[in-house]
Amino acid sequence: MDLEKLDQLDKKLLNIIQTGFPITTRPYRELAEKLATSEADIINRIERLQKIGVIRRLGGIFDSRSLGYTGTLCAMQVPEDRIDEVAAVINSYPGITHNYLREHKYNMWFTLLAESKERIQEILLEIKDVTAIKQLIVLPAENIFKIKVNFDTEV
Amino acid sequence: MLTELEKQIVRELQKGLPLVSQPYLELSGRLGMSETELMEKIKEFLERGLLRRLGAAVRHQDLGYVANAMIVWEVPGEQVLQAGQTMSDFAEVSHCYQRPVYADWPYNLFTMVHGQDEAACQKIAERLSQATGIKKYKLLFSTAELKKSTMKYFV
């Protein structure tokens, strides 16, 4: 999964398809023309890049707010010896898209997306209930200054 | 609100583009619409902001970015707008949000930065601090990824 496995054409292809995947009848052929190769080569390369995990997904990256979803970042204080168990509870919700450990008293950081504010509240109450951890701060974005478009959605 | 057909399009596009010569034709068949109608709809989604982009989501850690730091800043209320805008101008900053504070959490401005290693992130933080005059901040490095998944909408 390291950089050495990518040749120049892979890198150029990755650059283009992160932001400019063609919306035309034969998108892979259009990419092939831009990169002076064949349609089959482009398809094979994308397939390989997906297989080795460089491309996580080729498809639509949606704006959760525009779709009517609401989200928030949360931070929780989880005792070292309970990390796996608590992470399992939190990660079981499909709306939890990211969960990271960070070096702080608030050590577990996760993002939660749901169809409504009420549903967010409900899930957070369940998490507090099931884990019996009360130290959980809810940090919704109050002001968005920047979201770089070729990075994944965070909330 | 989205129509049922629009939600159906979202469901298909989040599954991913098929690696076939005419991917939109294949998707449009599943949706009971024409290829042209689907391509028009995708362009409309982009214009309406429902779709941030159509293309590849890549693993940045595999492309030479090995460290990501969440930098949290304690910014006096009246300076938040200015500081947020200034930090957003830095290419190394992928996300910049204002978030609420709590009794044990004084940090109200959040930036995500990406660099080759922790030292590079430290340097970026110093430059952001110099540019804004905000001296109280912390870098929270992620020590483990417990979950990273793409949100599935309308499932």
PDB file of C-alpha atoms in Angstrom, chain B residues 31 41 43 65 84 118 129 143:
ATOM      1  CA  LEU B  31     -32.867   3.323 -11.717  1.00  0.00           C
ATOM      2  CA  LYS B  41     -29.274  14.637 -12.539  1.00  0.00           C
ATOM      3  CA  LYS B  43     -24.724  17.559 -12.710  1.00  0.00           C
ATOM      4  CA  TYR B  65       0.662  12.136   4.505  1.00  0.00           C
ATOM      5  CA  GLY B  84     -10.823  31.168  11.230  1.00  0.00           C
ATOM      6  CA  GLU B 118       4.448  15.137  13.720  1.00  0.00           C
ATOM      7  CA  SER B 129      -0.152  30.817  15.591  1.00  0.00           C
ATOM      8  CA  THR B 143      -2.786   7.456  18.012  1.00  0.00           C
TER       9      THR B 143
END
